[in-house]
Amino acid sequence: MLRLNTRANRIILWGPALLSTLWSAGPAHSQVMTYRITLENLTNSAPNSGQPFSPPVFFTHDGSLTLWTPGETASDPLRQIAEEGNNAPLLTDLSLAGSAVGTIRVLSGPQMPGTSQTFSIATDLSTHRFLSNVWMLGRTNDGFAGQASLDLNGISSTPVSFDLLGLDAGTEVNNELAAFLPSLGGPFNDPENGVVGLHGGIAGTADAPASWNFTGPVARLTIVAAAAPEPSTVFLAITGVLLAAGLRRRHQA
C-alpha cells in the first residue's frame, strides 16, 4: 500500500474514487514489468547424450506476431533455427517489425544438457504483453523448442513453470544421417515440406546415437514477475489526485 504524509493521507480518504476515474478516463498508461526467467535443459546430461540448445532467442511483442502455429508451415526464420541453429534471420525480422516488438534477449549457447540460465527481461504490458522464445535441439535434423505468444498478464510474483516438449519444424526429414546433421558436420538438407508438430525423438537406428533421444519435456521455463509497474506511472496518477484535491479545497474556500 502506498504511504503518503499526514496531509496527503487526509486527502486520499476520498482520493481512491477519483484515482479510479483518472485511470479509466485518461490515456493508456505504461505498465512496465520486469520478469526473471530461468531456462533449464532437461535432456540427458550423460556424456554424448541429450540435446544441446542453440543460443535461445526471447522477445516480447504485441498480438500481431506469431512465431509459429502447430499444423502450419514453418516460416523461413524458424526453419533456419530448427535446421541450423541460425537465429540471424529471425533477429533481422524482429528488427524490421517496428513497434510490434518490445524487448529482445539472446542467451549464450550452446546450452548443454543439465544446465540452466537465468536472466531478466522487461516489457510494457500495455503494448507488448506476449513473450515468445525459440532454440534448436542441436542434435536433430529440424527439432526445436520454445513458446509462441505466452501472455505475460498471467504471470505474477508467484513463480510459474512451463515444461516444454520437443517440436518438429516439418522442414526436413528426420533421417538421422550424418550427412544431414549439422552436429555431425553434415552439410546437406533433405526437405520434408511438412508442418510444425511434436517431435518423435531420436530413433538411434542411423548415425545419430540412441543416447541423443529425448522423451517428455526437453526444457523447463520458470517465470516470475520481479518488479511492479514503473513508479512514475503511479506517481503521475497520485499527482493528479492531489492536484484535483487542491482545486477542490480552493473552490470550497
PDB file of C-alpha atoms in Angstrom:
ATOM      1  CA  MET A   1       0.000   0.000   0.000  1.00  0.00           C
ATOM      2  CA  LEU A   2       1.298   3.450  -0.924  1.00  0.00           C
ATOM      3  CA  ARG A   3       2.188   5.564   2.105  1.00  0.00           C
ATOM      4  CA  LEU A   4       1.861   9.360   1.996  1.00  0.00           C
ATOM      5  CA  ASN A   5       2.445  12.095   4.550  1.00  0.00           C
ATOM      6  CA  THR A   6      -0.275  13.029   7.074  1.00  0.00           C
ATOM      7  CA  ARG A   7      -1.834  15.778   4.982  1.00  0.00           C
ATOM      8  CA  ALA A   8      -1.876  13.574   1.920  1.00  0.00           C
ATOM      9  CA  ASN A   9      -3.445  10.790   3.958  1.00  0.00           C
ATOM     10  CA  ARG A  10      -6.369  13.046   4.800  1.00  0.00           C
ATOM     11  CA  ILE A  11      -6.820  13.907   1.124  1.00  0.00           C
ATOM     12  CA  ILE A  12      -6.520  10.297  -0.018  1.00  0.00           C
ATOM     13  CA  LEU A  13      -9.565   9.336   2.099  1.00  0.00           C
ATOM     14  CA  TRP A  14     -11.718  10.488  -0.803  1.00  0.00           C
ATOM     15  CA  GLY A  15      -8.974  10.091  -3.394  1.00  0.00           C
ATOM     16  CA  PRO A  16      -9.392   6.402  -4.467  1.00  0.00           C
ATOM     17  CA  ALA A  17     -12.644   7.104  -6.328  1.00  0.00           C
ATOM     18  CA  LEU A  18     -11.015   9.996  -8.169  1.00  0.00           C
ATOM     19  CA  LEU A  19      -7.926   7.885  -8.825  1.00  0.00           C
ATOM     20  CA  SER A  20     -10.116   5.223 -10.434  1.00  0.00           C
ATOM     21  CA  THR A  21     -11.726   7.888 -12.610  1.00  0.00           C
ATOM     22  CA  LEU A  22      -8.331   9.210 -13.688  1.00  0.00           C
ATOM     23  CA  TRP A  23      -7.174   5.741 -14.712  1.00  0.00           C
ATOM     24  CA  SER A  24     -10.330   4.969 -16.684  1.00  0.00           C
ATOM     25  CA  ALA A  25     -10.815   8.375 -18.308  1.00  0.00           C
ATOM     26  CA  GLY A  26      -7.213   9.239 -19.115  1.00  0.00           C
ATOM     27  CA  PRO A  27      -4.917   7.908 -21.838  1.00  0.00           C
ATOM     28  CA  ALA A  28      -3.351   4.441 -21.598  1.00  0.00           C
ATOM     29  CA  HIS A  29      -0.503   4.318 -19.078  1.00  0.00           C
ATOM     30  CA  SER A  30       2.657   2.302 -19.450  1.00  0.00           C
ATOM     31  CA  GLN A  31       2.779  -0.872 -17.370  1.00  0.00           C
ATOM     32  CA  VAL A  32       6.447  -1.751 -17.412  1.00  0.00           C
ATOM     33  CA  MET A  33       7.173  -5.038 -15.676  1.00  0.00           C
ATOM     34  CA  THR A  34      10.409  -6.943 -15.220  1.00  0.00           C
ATOM     35  CA  TYR A  35      10.343 -10.731 -15.303  1.00  0.00           C
ATOM     36  CA  ARG A  36      13.014 -13.120 -14.092  1.00  0.00           C
ATOM     37  CA  ILE A  37      13.250 -16.205 -16.301  1.00  0.00           C
ATOM     38  CA  THR A  38      15.157 -19.460 -15.818  1.00  0.00           C
ATOM     39  CA  LEU A  39      15.640 -21.832 -18.746  1.00  0.00           C
ATOM     40  CA  GLU A  40      16.650 -25.403 -17.883  1.00  0.00           C
ATOM     41  CA  ASN A  41      17.816 -28.037 -20.359  1.00  0.00           C
ATOM     42  CA  LEU A  42      16.110 -31.229 -19.151  1.00  0.00           C
ATOM     43  CA  THR A  43      17.622 -33.628 -21.685  1.00  0.00           C
ATOM     44  CA  ASN A  44      20.032 -36.432 -20.722  1.00  0.00           C
ATOM     45  CA  SER A  45      23.217 -34.915 -19.273  1.00  0.00           C
ATOM     46  CA  ALA A  46      25.377 -38.049 -19.544  1.00  0.00           C
ATOM     47  CA  PRO A  47      28.433 -37.804 -21.871  1.00  0.00           C
ATOM     48  CA  ASN A  48      27.492 -37.663 -25.583  1.00  0.00           C
ATOM     49  CA  SER A  49      23.823 -37.641 -24.627  1.00  0.00           C
ATOM     50  CA  GLY A  50      20.836 -35.357 -24.780  1.00  0.00           C
ATOM     51  CA  GLN A  51      20.295 -32.235 -26.836  1.00  0.00           C
ATOM     52  CA  PRO A  52      22.325 -29.002 -26.607  1.00  0.00           C
ATOM     53  CA  PHE A  53      20.261 -25.883 -27.253  1.00  0.00           C
ATOM     54  CA  SER A  54      21.357 -23.345 -29.839  1.00  0.00           C
ATOM     55  CA  PRO A  55      21.513 -19.767 -28.439  1.00  0.00           C
ATOM     56  CA  PRO A  56      17.908 -19.153 -27.303  1.00  0.00           C
ATOM     57  CA  VAL A  57      16.068 -16.046 -28.509  1.00  0.00           C
ATOM     58  CA  PHE A  58      13.476 -14.395 -26.235  1.00  0.00           C
ATOM     59  CA  PHE A  59      11.381 -11.400 -27.248  1.00  0.00           C
ATOM     60  CA  THR A  60       8.243  -9.557 -26.191  1.00  0.00           C
ATOM     61  CA  HIS A  61       5.687  -8.393 -28.738  1.00  0.00           C
ATOM     62  CA  ASP A  62       2.103  -7.377 -29.407  1.00  0.00           C
ATOM     63  CA  GLY A  63      -0.674  -9.599 -30.692  1.00  0.00           C
ATOM     64  CA  SER A  64       0.131  -9.065 -34.366  1.00  0.00           C
ATOM     65  CA  LEU A  65       3.071 -11.514 -34.373  1.00  0.00           C
ATOM     66  CA  THR A  66       3.082 -15.304 -34.198  1.00  0.00           C
ATOM     67  CA  LEU A  67       6.345 -17.248 -34.152  1.00  0.00           C
ATOM     68  CA  TRP A  68       4.684 -20.475 -35.271  1.00  0.00           C
ATOM     69  CA  THR A  69       1.312 -22.240 -35.313  1.00  0.00           C
ATOM     70  CA  PRO A  70       1.023 -26.035 -34.847  1.00  0.00           C
ATOM     71  CA  GLY A  71      -0.191 -27.705 -38.011  1.00  0.00           C
ATOM     72  CA  GLU A  72       1.025 -24.898 -40.261  1.00  0.00           C
ATOM     73  CA  THR A  73       4.151 -24.470 -42.368  1.00  0.00           C
ATOM     74  CA  ALA A  74       7.182 -23.087 -40.542  1.00  0.00           C
ATOM     75  CA  SER A  75       8.462 -19.657 -41.537  1.00  0.00           C
ATOM     76  CA  ASP A  76      11.937 -19.451 -43.036  1.00  0.00           C
ATOM     77  CA  PRO A  77      13.456 -17.889 -39.874  1.00  0.00           C
ATOM     78  CA  LEU A  78      12.003 -20.746 -37.812  1.00  0.00           C
ATOM     79  CA  ARG A  79      13.308 -23.279 -40.344  1.00  0.00           C
ATOM     80  CA  GLN A  80      16.813 -21.873 -40.117  1.00  0.00           C
ATOM     81  CA  ILE A  81      16.780 -22.123 -36.328  1.00  0.00           C
ATOM     82  CA  ALA A  82      15.349 -25.662 -36.352  1.00  0.00           C
ATOM     83  CA  GLU A  83      17.733 -26.955 -39.029  1.00  0.00           C
ATOM     84  CA  GLU A  84      20.919 -24.977 -38.399  1.00  0.00           C
ATOM     85  CA  GLY A  85      20.578 -23.162 -35.077  1.00  0.00           C
ATOM     86  CA  ASN A  86      20.911 -19.949 -37.096  1.00  0.00           C
ATOM     87  CA  ASN A  87      18.950 -17.175 -35.367  1.00  0.00           C
ATOM     88  CA  ALA A  88      20.210 -14.314 -37.569  1.00  0.00           C
ATOM     89  CA  PRO A  89      17.180 -14.319 -39.947  1.00  0.00           C
ATOM     90  CA  LEU A  90      14.768 -14.186 -37.005  1.00  0.00           C
ATOM     91  CA  LEU A  91      16.689 -11.323 -35.399  1.00  0.00           C
ATOM     92  CA  THR A  92      16.629  -9.459 -38.713  1.00  0.00           C
ATOM     93  CA  ASP A  93      12.856  -9.915 -38.995  1.00  0.00           C
ATOM     94  CA  LEU A  94      12.377  -8.717 -35.424  1.00  0.00           C
ATOM     95  CA  SER A  95      14.485  -5.623 -36.075  1.00  0.00           C
ATOM     96  CA  LEU A  96      12.235  -4.784 -39.033  1.00  0.00           C
ATOM     97  CA  ALA A  97       8.972  -5.361 -37.152  1.00  0.00           C
ATOM     98  CA  GLY A  98       8.983  -1.859 -35.664  1.00  0.00           C
ATOM     99  CA  SER A  99       6.624  -1.168 -32.781  1.00  0.00           C
ATOM    100  CA  ALA A 100       5.255  -4.726 -32.851  1.00  0.00           C
ATOM    101  CA  VAL A 101       8.369  -5.894 -30.961  1.00  0.00           C
ATOM    102  CA  GLY A 102       9.382  -4.793 -27.482  1.00  0.00           C
ATOM    103  CA  THR A 103      12.479  -6.297 -25.852  1.00  0.00           C
ATOM    104  CA  ILE A 104      14.809  -8.874 -27.446  1.00  0.00           C
ATOM    105  CA  ARG A 105      17.224 -11.065 -25.480  1.00  0.00           C
ATOM    106  CA  VAL A 106      19.638 -13.594 -26.998  1.00  0.00           C
ATOM    107  CA  LEU A 107      21.104 -16.011 -24.461  1.00  0.00           C
ATOM    108  CA  SER A 108      24.512 -17.628 -24.619  1.00  0.00           C
ATOM    109  CA  GLY A 109      24.779 -21.024 -26.250  1.00  0.00           C
ATOM    110  CA  PRO A 110      25.048 -23.827 -26.847  1.00  0.00           C
ATOM    111  CA  GLN A 111      23.255 -24.558 -23.594  1.00  0.00           C
ATOM    112  CA  MET A 112      24.258 -28.067 -22.681  1.00  0.00           C
ATOM    113  CA  PRO A 113      22.020 -30.791 -21.177  1.00  0.00           C
ATOM    114  CA  GLY A 114      21.536 -30.465 -17.441  1.00  0.00           C
ATOM    115  CA  THR A 115      22.406 -26.752 -17.316  1.00  0.00           C
ATOM    116  CA  SER A 116      20.304 -23.651 -16.724  1.00  0.00           C
ATOM    117  CA  GLN A 117      20.417 -19.915 -17.429  1.00  0.00           C
ATOM    118  CA  THR A 118      18.650 -17.142 -15.516  1.00  0.00           C
ATOM    119  CA  PHE A 119      18.093 -13.638 -16.862  1.00  0.00           C
ATOM    120  CA  SER A 120      15.648 -10.733 -16.719  1.00  0.00           C
ATOM    121  CA  ILE A 121      13.512  -9.166 -19.393  1.00  0.00           C
ATOM    122  CA  ALA A 122      11.407  -6.005 -19.110  1.00  0.00           C
ATOM    123  CA  THR A 123       8.347  -5.150 -21.166  1.00  0.00           C
ATOM    124  CA  ASP A 124       5.464  -2.702 -21.256  1.00  0.00           C
ATOM    125  CA  LEU A 125       2.344  -4.821 -20.811  1.00  0.00           C
ATOM    126  CA  SER A 126       0.172  -2.107 -22.328  1.00  0.00           C
ATOM    127  CA  THR A 127       1.909  -2.594 -25.689  1.00  0.00           C
ATOM    128  CA  HIS A 128       3.953  -5.836 -25.608  1.00  0.00           C
ATOM    129  CA  ARG A 129       2.275  -8.336 -23.320  1.00  0.00           C
ATOM    130  CA  PHE A 130       3.331 -11.508 -25.163  1.00  0.00           C
ATOM    131  CA  LEU A 131       6.581 -13.470 -24.772  1.00  0.00           C
ATOM    132  CA  SER A 132       7.938 -15.818 -27.436  1.00  0.00           C
ATOM    133  CA  ASN A 133      11.141 -17.861 -27.404  1.00  0.00           C
ATOM    134  CA  VAL A 134      12.838 -20.469 -29.549  1.00  0.00           C
ATOM    135  CA  TRP A 135      16.024 -22.546 -29.940  1.00  0.00           C
ATOM    136  CA  MET A 136      17.221 -25.589 -31.890  1.00  0.00           C
ATOM    137  CA  LEU A 137      17.520 -29.057 -30.421  1.00  0.00           C
ATOM    138  CA  GLY A 138      21.089 -29.223 -31.618  1.00  0.00           C
ATOM    139  CA  ARG A 139      21.399 -32.928 -32.428  1.00  0.00           C
ATOM    140  CA  THR A 140      18.320 -33.241 -34.646  1.00  0.00           C
ATOM    141  CA  ASN A 141      17.508 -32.646 -38.289  1.00  0.00           C
ATOM    142  CA  ASP A 142      14.892 -29.934 -37.637  1.00  0.00           C
ATOM    143  CA  GLY A 143      13.915 -30.145 -33.974  1.00  0.00           C
ATOM    144  CA  PHE A 144      13.327 -27.090 -31.806  1.00  0.00           C
ATOM    145  CA  ALA A 145      11.604 -25.970 -28.614  1.00  0.00           C
ATOM    146  CA  GLY A 146      10.151 -22.797 -27.172  1.00  0.00           C
ATOM    147  CA  GLN A 147       6.924 -20.917 -26.666  1.00  0.00           C
ATOM    148  CA  ALA A 148       4.792 -18.886 -29.048  1.00  0.00           C
ATOM    149  CA  SER A 149       2.910 -15.896 -27.609  1.00  0.00           C
ATOM    150  CA  LEU A 150       2.766 -16.559 -23.864  1.00  0.00           C
ATOM    151  CA  ASP A 151       0.525 -13.910 -22.279  1.00  0.00           C
ATOM    152  CA  LEU A 152       2.606 -12.296 -19.517  1.00  0.00           C
ATOM    153  CA  ASN A 153      -0.509 -10.786 -17.943  1.00  0.00           C
ATOM    154  CA  GLY A 154      -0.990 -14.173 -16.288  1.00  0.00           C
ATOM    155  CA  ILE A 155       2.415 -14.102 -14.552  1.00  0.00           C
ATOM    156  CA  SER A 156       2.639 -12.658 -11.026  1.00  0.00           C
ATOM    157  CA  SER A 157       5.132 -12.653  -8.144  1.00  0.00           C
ATOM    158  CA  THR A 158       4.462 -16.386  -7.707  1.00  0.00           C
ATOM    159  CA  PRO A 159       6.851 -18.348  -9.979  1.00  0.00           C
ATOM    160  CA  VAL A 160       5.198 -20.327 -12.771  1.00  0.00           C
ATOM    161  CA  SER A 161       6.953 -23.194 -14.571  1.00  0.00           C
ATOM    162  CA  PHE A 162       6.289 -24.462 -18.083  1.00  0.00           C
ATOM    163  CA  ASP A 163       7.573 -27.853 -19.260  1.00  0.00           C
ATOM    164  CA  LEU A 164       8.253 -27.685 -22.997  1.00  0.00           C
ATOM    165  CA  LEU A 165       8.125 -30.622 -25.385  1.00  0.00           C
ATOM    166  CA  GLY A 166      10.392 -31.076 -28.390  1.00  0.00           C
ATOM    167  CA  LEU A 167       8.865 -29.769 -31.616  1.00  0.00           C
ATOM    168  CA  ASP A 168       9.472 -30.625 -35.266  1.00  0.00           C
ATOM    169  CA  ALA A 169       9.549 -27.825 -37.852  1.00  0.00           C
ATOM    170  CA  GLY A 170       8.424 -30.251 -40.577  1.00  0.00           C
ATOM    171  CA  THR A 171      11.007 -28.806 -42.957  1.00  0.00           C
ATOM    172  CA  GLU A 172      13.497 -31.691 -43.101  1.00  0.00           C
ATOM    173  CA  VAL A 173      13.143 -35.479 -42.989  1.00  0.00           C
ATOM    174  CA  ASN A 174      14.295 -36.928 -39.662  1.00  0.00           C
ATOM    175  CA  ASN A 175      16.674 -39.363 -41.344  1.00  0.00           C
ATOM    176  CA  GLU A 176      19.331 -39.029 -38.569  1.00  0.00           C
ATOM    177  CA  LEU A 177      22.099 -39.466 -41.151  1.00  0.00           C
ATOM    178  CA  ALA A 178      25.448 -37.781 -40.547  1.00  0.00           C
ATOM    179  CA  ALA A 179      25.376 -36.045 -43.937  1.00  0.00           C
ATOM    180  CA  PHE A 180      22.207 -34.192 -42.861  1.00  0.00           C
ATOM    181  CA  LEU A 181      23.040 -33.474 -39.214  1.00  0.00           C
ATOM    182  CA  PRO A 182      24.976 -30.245 -38.517  1.00  0.00           C
ATOM    183  CA  SER A 183      26.046 -31.702 -35.172  1.00  0.00           C
ATOM    184  CA  LEU A 184      27.948 -34.386 -37.122  1.00  0.00           C
ATOM    185  CA  GLY A 185      29.258 -31.951 -39.722  1.00  0.00           C
ATOM    186  CA  GLY A 186      26.617 -32.734 -42.326  1.00  0.00           C
ATOM    187  CA  PRO A 187      26.180 -30.005 -44.970  1.00  0.00           C
ATOM    188  CA  PHE A 188      23.079 -31.353 -46.721  1.00  0.00           C
ATOM    189  CA  ASN A 189      19.344 -30.870 -46.412  1.00  0.00           C
ATOM    190  CA  ASP A 190      16.585 -33.429 -47.028  1.00  0.00           C
ATOM    191  CA  PRO A 191      13.397 -31.333 -47.490  1.00  0.00           C
ATOM    192  CA  GLU A 192      10.178 -32.663 -45.996  1.00  0.00           C
ATOM    193  CA  ASN A 193       7.596 -29.966 -46.838  1.00  0.00           C
ATOM    194  CA  GLY A 194       5.615 -30.770 -43.708  1.00  0.00           C
ATOM    195  CA  VAL A 195       4.137 -28.690 -40.889  1.00  0.00           C
ATOM    196  CA  VAL A 196       5.047 -27.811 -37.309  1.00  0.00           C
ATOM    197  CA  GLY A 197       4.190 -30.551 -34.805  1.00  0.00           C
ATOM    198  CA  LEU A 198       5.537 -32.661 -31.959  1.00  0.00           C
ATOM    199  CA  HIS A 199       8.940 -34.278 -32.436  1.00  0.00           C
ATOM    200  CA  GLY A 200       9.148 -38.057 -32.191  1.00  0.00           C
ATOM    201  CA  GLY A 201      12.627 -38.079 -30.642  1.00  0.00           C
ATOM    202  CA  ILE A 202      15.790 -39.790 -31.857  1.00  0.00           C
ATOM    203  CA  ALA A 203      15.296 -43.372 -33.042  1.00  0.00           C
ATOM    204  CA  GLY A 204      19.011 -44.190 -32.910  1.00  0.00           C
ATOM    205  CA  THR A 205      18.815 -46.507 -35.925  1.00  0.00           C
ATOM    206  CA  ALA A 206      21.095 -44.451 -38.215  1.00  0.00           C
ATOM    207  CA  ASP A 207      24.144 -42.248 -37.427  1.00  0.00           C
ATOM    208  CA  ALA A 208      22.570 -40.385 -34.503  1.00  0.00           C
ATOM    209  CA  PRO A 209      23.155 -42.466 -31.350  1.00  0.00           C
ATOM    210  CA  ALA A 210      20.227 -43.521 -29.197  1.00  0.00           C
ATOM    211  CA  SER A 211      21.748 -41.549 -26.289  1.00  0.00           C
ATOM    212  CA  TRP A 212      20.629 -38.359 -28.065  1.00  0.00           C
ATOM    213  CA  ASN A 213      16.992 -39.392 -27.648  1.00  0.00           C
ATOM    214  CA  PHE A 214      14.523 -37.401 -25.552  1.00  0.00           C
ATOM    215  CA  THR A 215      11.149 -38.305 -24.131  1.00  0.00           C
ATOM    216  CA  GLY A 216       8.845 -35.987 -22.255  1.00  0.00           C
ATOM    217  CA  PRO A 217       9.787 -32.337 -21.725  1.00  0.00           C
ATOM    218  CA  VAL A 218      13.114 -31.151 -23.132  1.00  0.00           C
ATOM    219  CA  ALA A 219      13.117 -27.813 -21.274  1.00  0.00           C
ATOM    220  CA  ARG A 220      11.562 -26.042 -18.326  1.00  0.00           C
ATOM    221  CA  LEU A 221      10.901 -22.307 -18.189  1.00  0.00           C
ATOM    222  CA  THR A 222      10.263 -20.726 -14.806  1.00  0.00           C
ATOM    223  CA  ILE A 223       8.968 -17.136 -14.929  1.00  0.00           C
ATOM    224  CA  VAL A 224       8.243 -14.738 -12.086  1.00  0.00           C
ATOM    225  CA  ALA A 225       7.308 -11.073 -12.029  1.00  0.00           C
ATOM    226  CA  ALA A 226      10.273  -9.454 -10.327  1.00  0.00           C
ATOM    227  CA  ALA A 227       9.187  -5.799 -10.304  1.00  0.00           C
ATOM    228  CA  ALA A 228       5.970  -3.763 -10.162  1.00  0.00           C
ATOM    229  CA  PRO A 229       4.889  -1.163 -12.757  1.00  0.00           C
ATOM    230  CA  GLU A 230       7.176   1.835 -13.111  1.00  0.00           C
ATOM    231  CA  PRO A 231       6.952   4.144 -10.066  1.00  0.00           C
ATOM    232  CA  SER A 232       6.482   7.094 -12.441  1.00  0.00           C
ATOM    233  CA  THR A 233       3.144   5.641 -13.557  1.00  0.00           C
ATOM    234  CA  VAL A 234       1.809   5.523 -10.009  1.00  0.00           C
ATOM    235  CA  PHE A 235       3.354   8.905  -9.199  1.00  0.00           C
ATOM    236  CA  LEU A 236       1.579  10.603 -12.108  1.00  0.00           C
ATOM    237  CA  ALA A 237      -1.768   9.180 -11.064  1.00  0.00           C
ATOM    238  CA  ILE A 238      -1.329  10.214  -7.421  1.00  0.00           C
ATOM    239  CA  THR A 239      -0.177  13.667  -8.512  1.00  0.00           C
ATOM    240  CA  GLY A 240      -3.441  14.026 -10.428  1.00  0.00           C
ATOM    241  CA  VAL A 241      -5.381  13.132  -7.301  1.00  0.00           C
ATOM    242  CA  LEU A 242      -3.527  15.678  -5.181  1.00  0.00           C
ATOM    243  CA  LEU A 243      -3.891  18.435  -7.764  1.00  0.00           C
ATOM    244  CA  ALA A 244      -7.600  17.787  -8.005  1.00  0.00           C
ATOM    245  CA  ALA A 245      -7.806  17.838  -4.209  1.00  0.00           C
ATOM    246  CA  GLY A 246      -6.121  21.245  -4.113  1.00  0.00           C
ATOM    247  CA  LEU A 247      -8.536  22.632  -6.701  1.00  0.00           C
ATOM    248  CA  ARG A 248     -11.495  21.350  -4.762  1.00  0.00           C
ATOM    249  CA  ARG A 249     -10.247  22.837  -1.496  1.00  0.00           C
ATOM    250  CA  ARG A 250      -9.634  26.191  -3.223  1.00  0.00           C
ATOM    251  CA  HIS A 251     -13.102  26.123  -4.746  1.00  0.00           C
ATOM    252  CA  GLN A 252     -14.687  25.408  -1.354  1.00  0.00           C
ATOM    253  CA  ALA A 253     -12.749  28.319   0.189  1.00  0.00           C
TER     254      ALA A 253
END
